[in-house]
Short mmCIF file of C-alpha atoms in Angstrom, two decimals:
data_model
loop_
_atom_site.label_atom_id
_atom_site.label_comp_id
_atom_site.label_asym_id
_atom_site.label_seq_id
_atom_site.Cartn_x
_atom_site.Cartn_y
_atom_site.Cartn_z
CA UNK A 14 223.04 20.29 -91.75
CA UNK A 15 222.64 19.11 -95.47
CA UNK A 16 223.35 22.57 -96.82
CA UNK A 17 226.45 22.73 -94.31
CA UNK A 18 228.07 19.00 -95.18
CA UNK A 19 227.70 20.27 -98.78
CA UNK A 20 229.90 23.24 -98.66
CA UNK A 21 232.16 21.60 -96.14
CA UNK A 22 233.08 19.06 -98.59
CA UNK A 23 232.86 21.89 -101.75
CA UNK A 24 235.86 23.38 -99.57
CA UNK A 25 237.57 20.26 -99.00
CA UNK A 26 237.51 18.98 -102.30
CA UNK A 27 238.88 21.71 -104.56
CA UNK A 28 242.01 20.27 -105.36
CA UNK A 29 244.50 22.81 -106.72
CA UNK A 30 248.05 21.64 -106.86
CA UNK A 31 249.78 25.30 -107.77
CA UNK A 32 253.30 25.49 -107.95
CA UNK A 33 252.69 28.73 -106.06
CA UNK A 34 253.09 27.58 -102.70
CA UNK A 35 249.75 25.25 -103.29
CA UNK A 36 247.93 28.69 -103.32
CA UNK A 37 244.90 27.38 -105.01
CA UNK A 38 243.67 24.64 -102.28
CA UNK A 39 242.06 27.25 -100.47
CA UNK A 40 238.87 28.81 -101.06
CA UNK A 41 239.91 32.27 -99.24
CA UNK A 42 242.92 32.62 -101.52
CA UNK A 43 240.98 31.92 -104.58
CA UNK A 44 238.64 34.69 -104.40
CA UNK A 45 241.82 36.78 -105.20
CA UNK A 46 241.54 35.25 -108.72
CA UNK A 47 237.95 36.63 -108.89
CA UNK A 48 239.52 40.16 -108.47
CA UNK A 49 242.08 39.30 -111.07
CA UNK A 50 239.61 38.46 -113.36
CA UNK A 51 237.40 41.28 -112.81
CA UNK A 52 240.58 43.52 -113.60
CA UNK A 53 241.25 41.81 -116.38
CA UNK A 54 238.08 42.32 -117.85
CA UNK A 55 237.65 46.01 -117.10
CA UNK A 56 241.07 46.12 -119.18
CA UNK A 57 239.86 44.39 -121.90
CA UNK A 58 237.12 46.87 -122.04
CA UNK A 59 239.49 49.99 -122.34
CA UNK A 60 241.07 47.96 -125.18
CA UNK A 61 238.06 47.62 -126.93
CA UNK A 62 236.70 51.11 -126.43
CA UNK A 63 240.41 52.56 -127.24
CA UNK A 64 240.11 50.05 -130.73
CA UNK A 65 236.05 51.25 -131.57
CA UNK A 66 237.49 54.99 -131.13
CA UNK A 67 240.55 54.03 -133.71
CA UNK A 68 237.69 52.03 -136.29
CA UNK A 69 235.48 55.11 -135.83
CA UNK A 70 238.01 57.70 -136.91
CA UNK A 71 238.96 55.60 -139.62
CA UNK A 72 235.31 54.91 -140.49
CA UNK A 73 235.13 58.91 -140.59
CA UNK A 74 238.07 59.39 -143.06
CA UNK A 75 236.92 56.79 -145.27
CA UNK A 76 233.09 58.24 -145.65
CA UNK A 77 234.71 61.46 -146.49
CA UNK A 78 236.77 60.59 -148.97
CA UNK A 79 234.24 58.12 -150.71
CA UNK A 80 231.64 61.12 -150.82
CA UNK A 81 234.72 63.28 -152.23
CA UNK A 82 236.61 60.83 -154.87
CA UNK A 83 232.47 59.70 -155.88
CA UNK A 84 232.50 63.49 -157.07
CA UNK A 85 235.67 64.20 -158.40
CA UNK A 86 235.74 61.55 -160.72
CA UNK A 87 232.55 62.17 -162.10
CA UNK A 88 234.32 65.55 -164.19
CA UNK A 89 238.18 64.56 -163.08
CA UNK A 90 239.52 67.85 -164.97
CA UNK A 91 237.00 69.98 -164.25
CA UNK A 92 237.34 69.18 -160.61
CA UNK A 93 241.06 69.60 -160.93
CA UNK A 94 240.72 72.87 -162.53
CA UNK A 95 239.99 74.34 -159.06
CA UNK A 96 243.24 75.11 -157.55
CA UNK A 97 242.15 74.40 -154.23
CA UNK A 98 241.17 71.27 -155.10
CA UNK A 99 244.71 70.09 -156.85
CA UNK A 100 245.94 71.46 -153.60
CA UNK A 101 244.18 69.50 -151.35
CA UNK A 102 244.76 66.31 -153.56
CA UNK A 103 248.29 66.87 -153.18
CA UNK A 104 248.20 67.73 -149.26
CA UNK A 105 245.83 63.98 -148.78
CA UNK A 106 248.24 62.32 -150.91
CA UNK A 107 251.44 63.41 -149.41
CA UNK A 108 250.41 63.93 -145.75
CA UNK A 109 247.03 62.84 -144.48
CA UNK A 110 247.26 59.40 -145.79
CA UNK A 111 250.70 59.11 -143.81
CA UNK A 112 248.57 60.35 -141.04
CA UNK A 113 245.72 57.49 -141.62
CA UNK A 114 248.62 54.82 -141.66
CA UNK A 115 250.25 55.79 -138.47
CA UNK A 116 246.51 55.55 -136.99
CA UNK A 117 245.87 52.04 -138.71
CA UNK A 118 249.32 50.82 -137.16
CA UNK A 119 249.19 52.67 -133.52
CA UNK A 120 248.57 49.79 -131.08
CA UNK A 121 245.89 50.09 -128.72
CA UNK A 122 247.09 46.53 -126.82
CA UNK A 123 249.72 48.00 -124.88
CA UNK A 124 247.78 48.58 -121.38
CA UNK A 125 245.80 45.27 -122.24
CA UNK A 126 248.54 42.87 -122.49
CA UNK A 127 251.06 44.74 -119.86
CA UNK A 128 248.37 44.16 -117.29
CA UNK A 129 247.74 40.21 -118.54
CA UNK A 130 251.67 39.84 -118.27
CA UNK A 131 251.85 40.79 -114.50
CA UNK A 132 248.41 38.95 -113.67
CA UNK A 133 249.39 35.73 -115.42
CA UNK A 134 251.80 35.22 -112.99
CA UNK A 135 248.89 34.29 -110.40
CA UNK A 136 247.02 31.95 -113.05
CA UNK A 137 245.90 28.35 -112.33
CA UNK A 138 248.06 25.73 -114.16
CA UNK A 139 247.27 22.82 -115.70
CA UNK A 140 247.61 20.54 -112.65
CA UNK A 141 245.27 22.91 -110.95
CA UNK A 142 242.52 22.43 -113.81
CA UNK A 143 243.13 18.94 -113.30
CA UNK A 144 242.71 19.04 -109.68
CA UNK A 145 239.42 21.04 -109.95
CA UNK A 146 238.16 18.67 -112.45
CA UNK A 147 238.90 15.62 -109.80
CA UNK A 148 237.04 17.68 -107.06
CA UNK A 149 234.03 17.87 -109.17
CA UNK A 150 234.19 14.23 -109.90
CA UNK A 151 234.33 13.35 -105.99
CA UNK A 152 231.88 15.38 -105.58
CA UNK A 153 229.37 13.66 -108.03
CA UNK A 154 230.44 10.27 -106.44
CA UNK A 155 229.31 11.63 -103.30
CA UNK A 156 226.24 13.18 -103.62
CA UNK A 157 225.28 10.59 -106.50
CA UNK A 158 224.45 13.39 -108.54
CA UNK A 159 223.97 12.54 -112.63
CA UNK A 160 226.41 14.51 -114.77
CA UNK A 161 223.12 16.24 -116.35
CA UNK A 162 222.42 17.84 -113.17
CA UNK A 163 225.84 18.94 -112.72
CA UNK A 164 225.97 20.35 -116.15
CA UNK A 165 222.76 22.04 -115.65
CA UNK A 166 224.18 23.78 -112.50
CA UNK A 167 221.11 22.43 -110.45
CA UNK A 168 223.06 21.15 -107.24
CA UNK A 169 221.16 20.65 -103.72
CA UNK A 170 222.12 23.96 -101.90
CA UNK A 171 223.66 26.04 -104.36
CA UNK A 172 222.74 29.73 -104.55
CA UNK A 173 224.97 30.88 -107.65
CA UNK A 174 224.13 28.43 -110.56
CA UNK A 175 226.34 27.72 -113.37
CA UNK A 176 226.04 25.63 -116.43
CA UNK A 177 228.89 23.59 -118.00
CA UNK A 178 229.24 23.75 -121.77
CA UNK A 179 230.03 21.04 -124.22
CA UNK A 180 233.52 21.92 -123.54
CA UNK A 181 233.28 21.64 -120.24
CA UNK A 182 232.07 18.32 -120.04
CA UNK A 183 234.23 17.12 -122.61
CA UNK A 184 237.27 18.30 -120.49
CA UNK A 185 235.69 16.67 -117.74
CA UNK A 186 235.56 13.42 -119.80
CA UNK A 187 239.08 13.95 -121.11
CA UNK A 188 240.80 14.24 -117.51
CA UNK A 189 239.13 11.27 -116.19
CA UNK A 190 240.23 9.36 -119.70
CA UNK A 191 243.68 10.57 -118.59
CA UNK A 192 243.49 9.02 -115.22
CA UNK A 193 242.12 5.52 -116.50
CA UNK A 194 238.80 6.05 -115.11
CA UNK A 195 236.55 5.04 -117.87
CA UNK A 196 233.22 5.25 -115.55
CA UNK A 197 233.57 8.97 -115.12
CA UNK A 198 234.28 9.35 -118.94
CA UNK A 199 231.58 7.62 -120.28
CA UNK A 200 229.40 9.77 -118.10
CA UNK A 201 230.69 13.04 -119.44
CA UNK A 202 231.32 12.20 -122.93
CA UNK A 203 227.85 11.07 -122.93
CA UNK A 204 226.65 14.25 -121.18
CA UNK A 205 228.54 16.29 -124.32
CA UNK A 206 227.23 14.06 -126.59
CA UNK A 207 223.61 14.41 -125.22
CA UNK A 208 224.30 18.54 -125.55
CA UNK A 209 225.48 18.56 -128.81
CA UNK A 210 222.16 16.40 -130.09
CA UNK A 211 220.28 18.95 -128.42
CA UNK A 212 221.87 21.55 -130.72
CA UNK A 213 224.29 23.58 -128.72
CA UNK A 214 226.68 25.41 -130.51
CA UNK A 215 230.62 24.27 -130.25
CA UNK A 216 234.34 24.32 -131.43
CA UNK A 217 233.77 20.27 -130.56
CA UNK A 218 231.99 17.48 -133.16
CA UNK A 219 230.37 14.42 -132.10
CA UNK A 220 232.91 12.59 -133.90
CA UNK A 221 235.41 13.42 -131.44
CA UNK A 222 233.02 12.72 -128.49
CA UNK A 223 232.00 9.58 -130.06
CA UNK A 224 236.01 8.49 -130.39
CA UNK A 225 236.49 8.70 -126.56
CA UNK A 226 232.67 7.41 -125.54
CA UNK A 227 232.87 3.88 -127.75
CA UNK A 228 236.35 3.55 -126.10
CA UNK A 229 235.39 4.02 -122.73
CA UNK A 230 232.19 1.98 -122.88
CA UNK A 231 234.40 -0.96 -124.48
CA UNK A 232 236.88 -0.61 -121.55
CA UNK A 233 233.99 -1.28 -118.93
CA UNK A 234 233.42 -4.40 -120.84
CA UNK A 235 230.11 -3.49 -122.67
CA UNK A 236 231.15 -4.44 -126.50
CA UNK A 237 227.52 -4.18 -128.11
CA UNK A 238 226.96 -0.74 -126.56
CA UNK A 239 230.52 0.29 -128.00
CA UNK A 240 229.93 -1.19 -131.25
CA UNK A 241 226.82 0.80 -131.83
CA UNK A 242 228.44 4.03 -131.11
CA UNK A 243 231.44 3.50 -133.25
CA UNK A 244 228.75 2.47 -136.02
CA UNK A 245 227.22 6.04 -135.56
CA UNK A 246 230.76 7.91 -135.52
CA UNK A 247 231.49 6.04 -138.93
CA UNK A 248 228.22 7.56 -140.30
CA UNK A 249 229.02 11.26 -139.58
CA UNK A 250 233.02 10.36 -140.75
CA UNK A 251 233.58 7.05 -142.95
CA UNK A 252 237.03 7.59 -143.66
CA UNK A 253 237.75 7.59 -139.63
CA UNK A 254 240.54 5.26 -139.64
CA UNK A 255 240.31 4.57 -135.62
CA UNK A 256 237.06 3.78 -135.75
CA UNK A 257 237.21 1.36 -139.14
CA UNK A 258 240.01 -0.56 -137.03
CA UNK A 259 237.80 -0.08 -134.08
CA UNK A 260 234.77 -1.65 -135.76
CA UNK A 261 236.51 -4.78 -137.05
CA UNK A 262 238.16 -5.43 -133.54
CA UNK A 263 234.79 -5.16 -131.74
CA UNK A 264 232.90 -7.17 -134.32
CA UNK A 265 235.39 -9.88 -133.87
CA UNK A 266 235.35 -10.05 -129.88
CA UNK A 267 231.61 -9.70 -129.83
CA UNK A 268 231.17 -12.67 -132.38
CA UNK A 269 233.78 -14.41 -129.86
CA UNK A 270 231.98 -13.34 -126.70
CA UNK A 271 228.63 -15.11 -128.02
CA UNK A 272 230.16 -18.18 -129.19
CA UNK A 273 231.46 -18.63 -125.41
CA UNK A 274 228.37 -17.64 -123.87
CA UNK A 275 226.46 -20.54 -126.62
CA UNK A 276 229.48 -23.01 -125.30
CA UNK A 277 228.66 -22.17 -121.79
CA UNK A 278 224.91 -22.19 -122.42
CA UNK A 279 225.34 -25.83 -124.12
CA UNK A 280 227.20 -26.97 -121.03
CA UNK A 281 224.86 -25.66 -118.48
CA UNK A 282 222.04 -27.32 -120.39
CA UNK A 283 224.01 -30.61 -120.11
CA UNK A 284 223.93 -29.86 -115.95
CA UNK A 285 220.59 -29.69 -116.16
CA UNK A 286 220.76 -25.87 -115.38
CA UNK A 287 219.29 -22.86 -117.41
CA UNK A 288 220.90 -19.20 -117.00
CA UNK A 289 219.65 -16.28 -118.55
CA UNK A 290 222.69 -15.00 -120.50
CA UNK A 291 220.92 -12.51 -122.38
CA UNK A 292 220.02 -9.94 -119.84
CA UNK A 293 221.66 -6.61 -120.72
CA UNK A 294 224.16 -5.21 -118.14
CA UNK A 295 224.15 -1.98 -117.36
CA UNK A 296 227.27 -0.02 -116.50
CA UNK A 297 228.49 0.18 -113.46
CA UNK A 298 230.52 2.51 -111.23
CA UNK A 299 233.71 0.81 -110.16
CA UNK A 300 233.37 -0.42 -106.39
CA UNK A 301 235.82 1.63 -103.97
CA UNK A 302 236.66 -0.35 -100.60
CA UNK A 303 235.71 2.95 -98.25
CA UNK A 304 236.68 2.79 -95.01
CA UNK A 305 234.05 3.17 -92.44
CA UNK A 306 234.53 6.75 -91.39
CA UNK A 307 234.41 7.95 -94.81
CA UNK A 308 231.56 5.77 -95.76
CA UNK A 309 229.45 7.61 -93.14
CA UNK A 310 230.66 11.06 -93.51
CA UNK A 311 229.33 10.69 -97.24
CA UNK A 312 225.85 9.21 -95.97
CA UNK A 313 225.73 12.76 -93.48
CA UNK A 314 226.57 14.63 -96.75
CA UNK A 315 223.70 13.22 -98.43
CA UNK A 316 221.65 13.61 -95.16
CA UNK A 317 221.25 9.56 -94.85
CA UNK A 318 222.43 9.85 -91.39
CA UNK A 319 220.80 8.90 -87.98
CA UNK A 320 217.61 10.69 -87.81
CA UNK A 321 216.19 12.23 -84.31
CA UNK A 322 213.22 10.95 -83.70
CA UNK A 323 210.26 13.50 -82.98
CA UNK A 324 210.47 12.69 -79.46
CA UNK A 325 214.12 13.71 -79.28
CA UNK A 326 213.49 16.29 -81.42
CA UNK A 327 210.85 18.13 -79.04
CA UNK A 328 213.42 18.50 -76.53
CA UNK A 329 215.95 20.37 -78.67
CA UNK A 330 215.38 24.43 -77.90
CA UNK A 331 216.76 27.45 -78.57
CA UNK A 332 218.33 30.10 -75.68
CA UNK A 333 219.75 33.37 -74.82
CA UNK A 334 223.04 31.91 -73.06
CA UNK A 335 225.03 34.08 -70.67
CA UNK A 336 227.57 31.77 -69.26
CA UNK A 337 226.18 31.65 -65.76
CA UNK A 338 225.80 35.31 -65.55
CA UNK A 339 229.11 36.25 -67.22
CA UNK A 340 229.85 39.87 -66.81
CA UNK A 341 230.82 40.11 -70.30
CA UNK A 342 227.19 38.29 -71.32
CA UNK A 343 224.79 39.82 -68.69
CA UNK A 344 223.53 42.66 -70.65
CA UNK A 345 224.42 40.82 -74.33
CA UNK A 346 223.68 37.07 -74.20
CA UNK A 347 224.28 35.23 -77.23
CA UNK A 348 221.97 32.57 -79.35
CA UNK A 349 222.92 29.14 -78.40
CA UNK A 350 220.68 26.50 -80.33
CA UNK A 351 220.39 22.71 -79.77
CA UNK A 352 221.72 20.74 -82.63
CA UNK A 353 221.95 17.35 -81.14
CA UNK A 354 221.34 15.72 -77.93
CA UNK A 355 223.81 12.52 -77.58
CA UNK A 356 226.76 13.60 -78.07
CA UNK A 357 225.34 16.94 -76.58
CA UNK A 358 226.21 19.70 -79.72
CA UNK A 359 225.01 23.17 -79.77
CA UNK A 360 225.96 26.13 -82.48
CA UNK A 361 226.27 29.68 -81.37
CA UNK A 362 224.85 32.51 -83.63
CA UNK A 363 226.11 35.99 -84.16
CA UNK A 364 229.17 35.68 -81.66
CA UNK A 365 231.13 38.25 -84.27
CA UNK A 366 229.96 40.46 -86.83
CA UNK A 367 230.58 40.34 -90.51
CA UNK A 368 233.12 42.84 -90.34
CA UNK A 369 235.12 40.97 -87.74
CA UNK A 370 234.93 38.04 -89.77
CA UNK A 371 236.25 39.55 -92.49
CA UNK A 372 239.38 40.65 -90.30
CA UNK A 373 239.87 37.63 -89.30
CA UNK A 374 240.17 35.73 -92.67
CA UNK A 375 241.99 38.74 -93.72
CA UNK A 376 244.77 38.51 -91.16
CA UNK A 377 244.94 34.50 -91.69
CA UNK A 378 245.13 34.09 -95.38
CA UNK A 379 248.52 35.02 -95.64
CA UNK A 380 249.24 32.29 -92.96
CA UNK A 381 247.62 29.57 -94.36
CA UNK A 382 249.88 26.71 -95.34
CA UNK A 383 248.78 23.41 -97.09
CA UNK A 384 247.62 20.37 -94.90
CA UNK A 385 250.28 17.62 -94.45
CA UNK A 386 250.12 14.12 -93.30
CA UNK A 387 252.69 11.82 -91.50
CA UNK A 388 254.42 9.44 -93.97
CA UNK A 389 253.69 6.00 -92.34
CA UNK A 390 257.44 4.67 -93.37
CA UNK A 391 259.44 7.84 -92.98
CA UNK A 392 257.70 9.69 -90.58
CA UNK A 393 258.06 12.75 -92.95
CA UNK A 394 255.23 15.20 -93.41
CA UNK A 395 254.08 15.44 -96.74
CA UNK A 396 251.07 16.54 -98.81
CA UNK A 397 248.71 13.97 -99.63
CA UNK A 398 246.41 14.14 -103.05
CA UNK A 399 243.06 12.89 -100.41
CA UNK A 400 243.97 16.12 -97.98
CA UNK A 401 244.32 19.42 -99.94
CA UNK A 402 242.69 21.60 -97.26
CA UNK A 403 244.80 24.51 -95.82
CA UNK A 404 245.18 25.18 -91.76
#
């Protein structure tokens, strides 16, 4: 049940908002991208092979002339005293070097570039990439997964695991930052920093990650932690202008905060009350007011819904079902499996074959359209960011 819910949520949350008729809001249609990428890889390998063949010809030519000229310059006059050598020198410089020049200048990229240009019209846009990132963040919240679990690809119920690089984590953090979602910005910038600290090779440096991380933490009210990360940034890059400004500002705000806490403590003391104001506050996820239905839905996805008691579970069975001796099912009854008792829910297995399912999907794919909602004010059907499936 949990795996089914996970897959359902994943299908629903892949929020690709493409200009190409919302092409990427459907997992079924996104499979075409995999074949597109496979075709591009094949074309790229053909280009590499052509370049290697060209370089191999150039290398053989260079090796041959290297041996010849090394011998010739030891006794130039004696070498050129042979009329054949003189003739071949003229021929090489007049003809063969021109042929080599043409070979070096020959363009082997035509096939690959042409294919890439044709396929590019189906590529995702920046909006698509942002939508996919937001989908991943929503999955993280729904299943209460930490960034490291997602980064290592260790997701529950998933077969094809895929690890995230420093650049991937940084990109998620940047997208969250652009939406002023500093909670997720901190999570993913911290994960990027962790992987850099572990020695992962990356084109990104720690300074860039720390810059985002310290500001995201500050925006959540944790000035002391933001100050610590800013100091670490300045240890790596003492001339970082923004960090130098932030350091002074954070120190000022921290001092101001401490004075306010001391004044409040004095007031409380006068009133005869004692409060511990030195507890470190941990970053809290922003509280979103979920509607009851969505809250229950997310609980079900996490496997936290109602559980069947052993007694109720014992009343669920599997059977062959022929729909009261229906002629179509007498010789080949279908498999029926009880899933729930109240309300009564059953699952039918092996109704159609794999080939038939593929055919149904093939027929349905061209007809898929982005799901819409009715605008409560105008009554006009329109798309919504929280409903990105296709029907």
